[in-house]
Amino acid sequence: MTNHFRTTFLAAALTLGAGTAMAQTAWDMPTPYGDAVFHTQNITQFADDVRTATNGGLDITVHSAGSLFGHAEIKDSVRRGLAPIGEVLISRLANEDPIFEVDSIPFLAASYDDAEKLWAASRGSVEEKLAEQGLTLLFAVPWPGQSLYLNEEVTDVAQMQGVSFRAYNAATERLAQLMGAIPTQVEAGDIPTAFSTGRVAAMITSPSTGVSSQAWDFTSHYIDTQAWLPKNMVIVQTAALDALPDDQRTALSEAAAAAETRGWEMSRAETETQITALEENGMAVSQPSDALATSLAEIGATMTTEWLERAGEAGQAVIDAYQSQ
């Protein structure tokens, strides 16, 4: 190899190497939940899919269990570009705009099928609100539906009269009031103690939380109401998204679409698995009676009306779109 050829070859190699380095982007992605949670497992697969599709050009490192930023900090961290991408529970943003609260109105969308319709009706509005803050929605995945845990078989809402009911936010407090129950604030970690000491006698939560808190130790009946299916969403800073090369942006979009489809399937599977676990540990599992279902639907209509008073025309447009499906 002549000196001239060697110099030309080295220059070309260095240029190629610089070009490859310039095309590589590393993103840190904070998530609030641990590695065993299906949401985190889905996001890890999403990051792997992006890495594969871009040949490592876009490398997303998932930081689970709030290890990079706490849940309350993630959205603003993405908005400010401290982390270009992250996951948050949509309803945590309800104090910013009522539109972020729509998937947590009890008994508005009380099944996976209805939750999918509500998401189709509300997605555009959520994207619009995020865009105002320089954020882009990539995908959203629901938690299992919120269901009733009790110490007796309840077939009519009248049986809830005067029952102390675990509340953990304004919506569950209002739900308890409308059922005739007495709302009592109890954090997730205090659930077993609150039941064993008689502070509460009923609660509404997901089958996942029921299993993790071993609800069979302090309740006997699970009524599969699926009152609401709150969603987590993955968001990206729009400026960071726009800075990506076209092929990486396309790969990200395609991986997000696949993650949403897969995540909904994982959530459905999680629901079945955890309800089976409740049953195997001795809990009586049932569907709500017709009378109970009717009363709960009426409560849902009341809480939807109250939400519409806060959400105005934008909220009405979402409900109209949902109900027309």
Tab-separated table of C-alpha atoms in Angstrom:
chain	number	residue	atom	x	y	z
A	1	MET	CA	0.000	0.000	0.000
A	2	THR	CA	1.554	3.335	-1.060
A	3	ASN	CA	1.736	6.218	1.376
A	4	HIS	CA	-0.697	8.215	-0.764
A	5	PHE	CA	-3.219	5.351	-0.898
A	6	ARG	CA	-2.829	4.680	2.846
A	7	THR	CA	-3.491	8.367	3.639
A	8	THR	CA	-6.547	8.454	1.384
A	9	PHE	CA	-7.855	5.178	2.892
A	10	LEU	CA	-7.397	6.440	6.465
A	11	ALA	CA	-9.086	9.746	5.660
A	12	ALA	CA	-12.060	7.908	4.142
A	13	ALA	CA	-12.288	5.590	7.176
A	14	LEU	CA	-12.185	8.522	9.578
A	15	THR	CA	-14.862	10.346	7.589
A	16	LEU	CA	-17.067	7.225	7.600
A	17	GLY	CA	-16.488	6.785	11.334
A	18	ALA	CA	-17.414	10.401	12.042
A	19	GLY	CA	-20.563	10.052	9.953
A	20	THR	CA	-21.601	6.933	11.878
A	21	ALA	CA	-20.968	8.640	15.228
A	22	MET	CA	-22.991	11.673	14.159
A	23	ALA	CA	-25.951	9.447	13.244
A	24	GLN	CA	-26.011	7.821	16.696
A	25	THR	CA	-28.349	9.234	19.343
A	26	ALA	CA	-28.538	8.059	22.971
A	27	TRP	CA	-31.725	8.761	24.936
A	28	ASP	CA	-32.353	8.185	28.643
A	29	MET	CA	-35.940	7.145	29.427
A	30	PRO	CA	-37.301	7.418	32.994
A	31	THR	CA	-40.277	5.244	34.008
A	32	PRO	CA	-41.993	5.127	37.423
A	33	TYR	CA	-42.482	1.362	37.749
A	34	GLY	CA	-40.252	-1.628	38.519
A	35	ASP	CA	-38.927	-4.185	36.052
A	36	ALA	CA	-41.534	-6.813	37.022
A	37	VAL	CA	-44.444	-4.535	35.975
A	38	PHE	CA	-45.812	-5.309	32.504
A	39	HIS	CA	-45.682	-1.626	31.492
A	40	THR	CA	-41.904	-1.611	32.057
A	41	GLN	CA	-41.480	-4.922	30.241
A	42	ASN	CA	-43.397	-3.503	27.270
A	43	ILE	CA	-41.253	-0.343	27.237
A	44	THR	CA	-38.053	-2.388	27.406
A	45	GLN	CA	-39.227	-4.303	24.317
A	46	PHE	CA	-40.073	-0.978	22.640
A	47	ALA	CA	-36.530	0.301	23.290
A	48	ASP	CA	-35.077	-2.963	21.920
A	49	ASP	CA	-37.244	-2.671	18.788
A	50	VAL	CA	-36.041	0.895	18.163
A	51	ARG	CA	-32.405	-0.105	18.670
A	52	THR	CA	-32.766	-3.025	16.235
A	53	ALA	CA	-34.673	-1.053	13.591
A	54	THR	CA	-32.085	1.759	13.605
A	55	ASN	CA	-29.029	-0.558	13.839
A	56	GLY	CA	-28.164	1.122	17.130
A	57	GLY	CA	-28.559	4.606	15.662
A	58	LEU	CA	-31.179	5.469	18.305
A	59	ASP	CA	-30.275	3.862	21.605
A	60	ILE	CA	-32.891	4.244	24.375
A	61	THR	CA	-31.799	3.320	27.911
A	62	VAL	CA	-34.769	2.594	30.200
A	63	HIS	CA	-34.370	3.781	33.825
A	64	SER	CA	-37.119	1.960	35.750
A	65	ALA	CA	-38.634	2.355	39.231
A	66	GLY	CA	-38.138	6.131	39.360
A	67	SER	CA	-34.347	5.682	39.431
A	68	LEU	CA	-33.639	8.665	37.145
A	69	PHE	CA	-36.587	10.959	37.989
A	70	GLY	CA	-39.525	10.423	40.337
A	71	HIS	CA	-42.984	9.996	38.804
A	72	ALA	CA	-43.998	13.569	39.651
A	73	GLU	CA	-40.898	14.931	37.881
A	74	ILE	CA	-40.931	12.888	34.664
A	75	LYS	CA	-43.254	14.985	32.511
A	76	ASP	CA	-41.435	18.256	33.215
A	77	SER	CA	-38.074	16.533	32.766
A	78	VAL	CA	-39.124	15.528	29.246
A	79	ARG	CA	-40.581	18.957	28.519
A	80	ARG	CA	-37.303	20.624	29.557
A	81	GLY	CA	-35.172	18.085	27.673
A	82	LEU	CA	-33.457	16.693	30.792
A	83	ALA	CA	-34.635	13.325	29.467
A	84	PRO	CA	-36.015	13.374	25.918
A	85	ILE	CA	-38.554	10.570	26.497
A	86	GLY	CA	-40.477	9.209	29.493
A	87	GLU	CA	-43.577	7.439	30.831
A	88	VAL	CA	-46.301	8.927	33.062
A	89	LEU	CA	-49.781	8.043	34.291
A	90	ILE	CA	-52.057	10.293	32.219
A	91	SER	CA	-54.431	11.161	35.076
A	92	ARG	CA	-51.506	12.536	37.132
A	93	LEU	CA	-51.807	15.575	34.848
A	94	ALA	CA	-55.502	16.128	35.658
A	95	ASN	CA	-54.725	19.331	37.577
A	96	GLU	CA	-53.279	20.797	34.344
A	97	ASP	CA	-56.374	20.086	32.259
A	98	PRO	CA	-59.530	17.960	32.790
A	99	ILE	CA	-58.909	16.204	29.443
A	100	PHE	CA	-56.133	14.203	31.143
A	101	GLU	CA	-58.721	12.892	33.627
A	102	VAL	CA	-61.222	11.407	31.168
A	103	ASP	CA	-59.924	7.824	31.411
A	104	SER	CA	-60.411	7.890	35.189
A	105	ILE	CA	-64.111	8.810	35.325
A	106	PRO	CA	-65.701	5.824	37.109
A	107	PHE	CA	-68.063	3.676	35.014
A	108	LEU	CA	-67.739	5.797	31.870
A	109	ALA	CA	-65.710	3.102	30.080
A	110	ALA	CA	-65.969	-0.048	32.211
A	111	SER	CA	-64.362	-2.659	29.932
A	112	TYR	CA	-61.343	-3.006	27.659
A	113	ASP	CA	-63.527	-2.595	24.566
A	114	ASP	CA	-65.071	0.619	25.890
A	115	ALA	CA	-61.671	1.859	27.100
A	116	GLU	CA	-60.330	1.436	23.550
A	117	LYS	CA	-63.260	3.450	22.175
A	118	LEU	CA	-62.719	6.182	24.764
A	119	TRP	CA	-59.028	6.334	23.852
A	120	ALA	CA	-59.881	6.649	20.171
A	121	ALA	CA	-62.268	9.507	21.046
A	122	SER	CA	-59.871	11.333	23.396
A	123	ARG	CA	-56.445	10.718	21.870
A	124	GLY	CA	-56.537	13.780	19.596
A	125	SER	CA	-57.399	16.069	22.506
A	126	VAL	CA	-54.625	14.619	24.660
A	127	GLU	CA	-52.137	15.087	21.786
A	128	GLU	CA	-53.306	18.693	21.360
A	129	LYS	CA	-52.768	19.537	25.037
A	130	LEU	CA	-49.320	17.926	25.031
A	131	ALA	CA	-48.346	19.763	21.833
A	132	GLU	CA	-48.993	23.078	23.611
A	133	GLN	CA	-46.150	22.116	25.974
A	134	GLY	CA	-43.758	20.968	23.254
A	135	LEU	CA	-44.511	17.292	23.820
A	136	THR	CA	-45.503	14.490	21.440
A	137	LEU	CA	-47.489	11.402	22.432
A	138	LEU	CA	-45.984	8.115	21.254
A	139	PHE	CA	-48.339	5.522	22.781
A	140	ALA	CA	-50.571	4.712	25.756
A	141	VAL	CA	-51.379	1.454	27.568
A	142	PRO	CA	-54.053	0.842	30.251
A	143	TRP	CA	-53.776	-0.711	33.672
A	144	PRO	CA	-56.269	-3.478	34.525
A	145	GLY	CA	-59.698	-2.128	35.438
A	146	GLN	CA	-60.557	-0.968	38.953
A	147	SER	CA	-62.872	-3.413	40.746
A	148	LEU	CA	-64.607	-3.796	44.105
A	149	TYR	CA	-63.164	-5.679	47.088
A	150	LEU	CA	-65.597	-6.414	49.916
A	151	ASN	CA	-66.194	-8.668	52.895
A	152	GLU	CA	-69.660	-9.727	51.800
A	153	GLU	CA	-71.542	-10.406	48.609
A	154	VAL	CA	-72.991	-7.113	47.336
A	155	THR	CA	-75.713	-7.241	44.698
A	156	ASP	CA	-77.264	-3.817	45.281
A	157	VAL	CA	-75.621	-0.437	45.876
A	158	ALA	CA	-77.918	0.055	48.911
A	159	GLN	CA	-75.695	-2.475	50.732
A	160	MET	CA	-72.850	0.062	50.550
A	161	GLN	CA	-74.753	2.526	52.762
A	162	GLY	CA	-72.527	3.551	55.678
A	163	VAL	CA	-69.666	1.208	54.728
A	164	SER	CA	-66.198	2.708	55.295
A	165	PHE	CA	-64.608	2.827	51.837
A	166	ARG	CA	-60.955	3.365	50.973
A	167	ALA	CA	-60.422	6.619	49.047
A	168	TYR	CA	-57.090	7.786	47.612
A	169	ASN	CA	-58.050	10.811	45.475
A	170	ALA	CA	-60.955	13.183	44.789
A	171	ALA	CA	-62.627	10.774	42.328
A	172	THR	CA	-62.673	7.785	44.693
A	173	GLU	CA	-63.909	10.040	47.498
A	174	ARG	CA	-66.778	11.228	45.306
A	175	LEU	CA	-67.503	7.661	44.176
A	176	ALA	CA	-67.810	6.541	47.810
A	177	GLN	CA	-70.195	9.421	48.559
A	178	LEU	CA	-72.425	8.589	45.590
A	179	MET	CA	-72.572	4.932	46.680
A	180	GLY	CA	-73.641	6.033	50.158
A	181	ALA	CA	-70.347	4.795	51.647
A	182	ILE	CA	-68.034	6.730	53.975
A	183	PRO	CA	-64.764	7.705	52.235
A	184	THR	CA	-61.584	7.123	54.255
A	185	GLN	CA	-58.151	8.148	52.942
A	186	VAL	CA	-55.761	5.172	52.883
A	187	GLU	CA	-52.497	4.916	50.925
A	188	ALA	CA	-51.731	1.706	49.007
A	189	GLY	CA	-49.066	0.563	51.468
A	190	ASP	CA	-51.506	0.873	54.394
A	191	ILE	CA	-54.342	-1.176	52.856
A	192	PRO	CA	-53.836	-4.429	54.862
A	193	THR	CA	-53.573	-2.563	58.190
A	194	ALA	CA	-56.598	-0.376	57.425
A	195	PHE	CA	-58.735	-3.465	56.781
A	196	SER	CA	-57.413	-5.504	59.700
A	197	THR	CA	-58.050	-2.639	62.158
A	198	GLY	CA	-61.529	-1.947	60.743
A	199	ARG	CA	-60.740	1.529	59.390
A	200	VAL	CA	-62.119	0.422	56.022
A	201	ALA	CA	-64.319	-2.473	54.934
A	202	ALA	CA	-64.306	-2.014	51.143
A	203	MET	CA	-62.138	-0.631	48.358
A	204	ILE	CA	-61.874	-0.294	44.609
A	205	THR	CA	-58.552	-1.088	42.956
A	206	SER	CA	-57.031	-3.233	40.197
A	207	PRO	CA	-56.578	-7.007	40.455
A	208	SER	CA	-52.823	-6.335	40.296
A	209	THR	CA	-52.925	-4.244	43.501
A	210	GLY	CA	-55.264	-6.810	45.046
A	211	VAL	CA	-52.719	-9.574	44.491
A	212	SER	CA	-49.693	-7.498	45.544
A	213	SER	CA	-51.454	-6.527	48.812
A	214	GLN	CA	-52.757	-10.116	49.285
A	215	ALA	CA	-56.348	-8.940	49.513
A	216	TRP	CA	-57.555	-12.463	50.368
A	217	ASP	CA	-56.097	-11.955	53.859
A	218	PHE	CA	-58.638	-9.229	54.635
A	219	THR	CA	-61.461	-9.371	52.038
A	220	SER	CA	-63.532	-12.257	50.691
A	221	HIS	CA	-65.337	-10.949	47.578
A	222	TYR	CA	-64.077	-9.464	44.303
A	223	ILE	CA	-66.655	-7.916	41.951
A	224	ASP	CA	-65.206	-7.407	38.475
A	225	THR	CA	-66.622	-3.929	37.789
A	226	GLN	CA	-63.608	-2.622	35.782
A	227	ALA	CA	-64.868	0.827	36.794
A	228	TRP	CA	-62.146	2.623	34.859
A	229	LEU	CA	-58.918	1.640	33.118
A	230	PRO	CA	-56.353	4.415	33.738
A	231	LYS	CA	-53.560	4.605	31.179
A	232	ASN	CA	-49.848	5.294	31.183
A	233	MET	CA	-48.489	7.235	28.220
A	234	VAL	CA	-45.044	7.509	26.683
A	235	ILE	CA	-44.176	11.045	25.625
A	236	VAL	CA	-41.207	12.580	23.841
A	237	GLN	CA	-39.930	16.150	23.660
A	238	THR	CA	-41.050	17.362	20.217
A	239	ALA	CA	-37.751	19.185	19.596
A	240	ALA	CA	-35.779	15.986	20.292
A	241	LEU	CA	-38.115	14.041	17.997
A	242	ASP	CA	-37.759	16.595	15.195
A	243	ALA	CA	-33.961	16.472	15.517
A	244	LEU	CA	-33.871	12.768	14.591
A	245	PRO	CA	-33.091	11.670	11.025
A	246	ASP	CA	-36.194	10.625	9.050
A	247	ASP	CA	-35.413	6.895	9.237
A	248	GLN	CA	-35.022	6.990	13.033
A	249	ARG	CA	-38.238	8.973	13.433
A	250	THR	CA	-40.064	6.392	11.310
A	251	ALA	CA	-38.571	3.505	13.316
A	252	LEU	CA	-39.632	5.189	16.578
A	253	SER	CA	-43.175	5.698	15.307
A	254	GLU	CA	-43.497	2.093	14.120
A	255	ALA	CA	-42.093	0.699	17.376
A	256	ALA	CA	-44.544	2.904	19.334
A	257	ALA	CA	-47.531	1.591	17.349
A	258	ALA	CA	-46.393	-1.985	17.996
A	259	ALA	CA	-45.877	-1.212	21.717
A	260	GLU	CA	-49.400	0.164	22.059
A	261	THR	CA	-50.953	-2.934	20.470
A	262	ARG	CA	-48.745	-5.277	22.509
A	263	GLY	CA	-49.300	-3.299	25.730
A	264	TRP	CA	-53.096	-3.547	25.530
A	265	GLU	CA	-52.761	-7.316	25.006
A	266	MET	CA	-50.392	-7.552	27.995
A	267	SER	CA	-52.851	-5.583	30.133
A	268	ARG	CA	-55.723	-7.925	29.238
A	269	ALA	CA	-53.515	-10.920	30.041
A	270	GLU	CA	-52.466	-9.325	33.358
A	271	THR	CA	-56.143	-8.910	34.293
A	272	GLU	CA	-56.918	-12.590	33.658
A	273	THR	CA	-53.778	-13.806	35.452
A	274	GLN	CA	-54.355	-11.707	38.558
A	275	ILE	CA	-58.082	-12.457	38.836
A	276	THR	CA	-57.185	-16.162	38.651
A	277	ALA	CA	-54.656	-15.597	41.463
A	278	LEU	CA	-57.354	-13.953	43.618
A	279	GLU	CA	-59.646	-16.931	42.974
A	280	GLU	CA	-56.908	-19.490	43.700
A	281	ASN	CA	-56.332	-17.805	47.051
A	282	GLY	CA	-59.952	-18.275	48.056
A	283	MET	CA	-61.695	-15.080	47.009
A	284	ALA	CA	-65.214	-15.266	45.546
A	285	VAL	CA	-64.998	-13.657	42.082
A	286	SER	CA	-68.174	-12.438	40.386
A	287	GLN	CA	-69.605	-10.046	37.822
A	288	PRO	CA	-71.830	-7.224	39.134
A	289	SER	CA	-75.532	-8.090	39.373
A	290	ASP	CA	-77.920	-6.294	37.010
A	291	ALA	CA	-79.159	-4.080	39.851
A	292	LEU	CA	-75.632	-3.168	40.939
A	293	ALA	CA	-74.492	-2.580	37.353
A	294	THR	CA	-77.446	-0.239	36.751
A	295	SER	CA	-76.747	1.785	39.910
A	296	LEU	CA	-73.032	2.025	39.115
A	297	ALA	CA	-73.805	3.200	35.572
A	298	GLU	CA	-75.992	5.952	37.065
A	299	ILE	CA	-73.119	6.994	39.334
A	300	GLY	CA	-70.890	7.053	36.255
A	301	ALA	CA	-73.357	9.321	34.456
A	302	THR	CA	-73.383	11.711	37.443
A	303	MET	CA	-69.574	11.831	37.602
A	304	THR	CA	-69.372	12.314	33.824
A	305	THR	CA	-71.725	15.295	34.105
A	306	GLU	CA	-69.610	16.747	36.905
A	307	TRP	CA	-66.470	16.259	34.791
A	308	LEU	CA	-68.123	17.985	31.820
A	309	GLU	CA	-68.737	21.056	33.997
A	310	ARG	CA	-64.945	21.282	34.404
A	311	ALA	CA	-63.975	20.188	30.890
A	312	GLY	CA	-66.407	22.377	28.909
A	313	GLU	CA	-66.780	22.132	25.119
A	314	ALA	CA	-63.543	20.179	24.637
A	315	GLY	CA	-64.786	17.551	27.078
A	316	GLN	CA	-68.230	17.449	25.480
A	317	ALA	CA	-66.636	16.793	22.076
A	318	VAL	CA	-64.760	13.801	23.506
A	319	ILE	CA	-67.881	12.329	25.173
A	320	ASP	CA	-69.938	12.851	21.986
A	321	ALA	CA	-67.264	11.104	19.901
A	322	TYR	CA	-67.093	8.242	22.402
A	323	GLN	CA	-70.846	7.748	22.651
A	324	SER	CA	-71.316	7.859	18.868
A	325	GLN	CA	-69.094	4.783	18.377
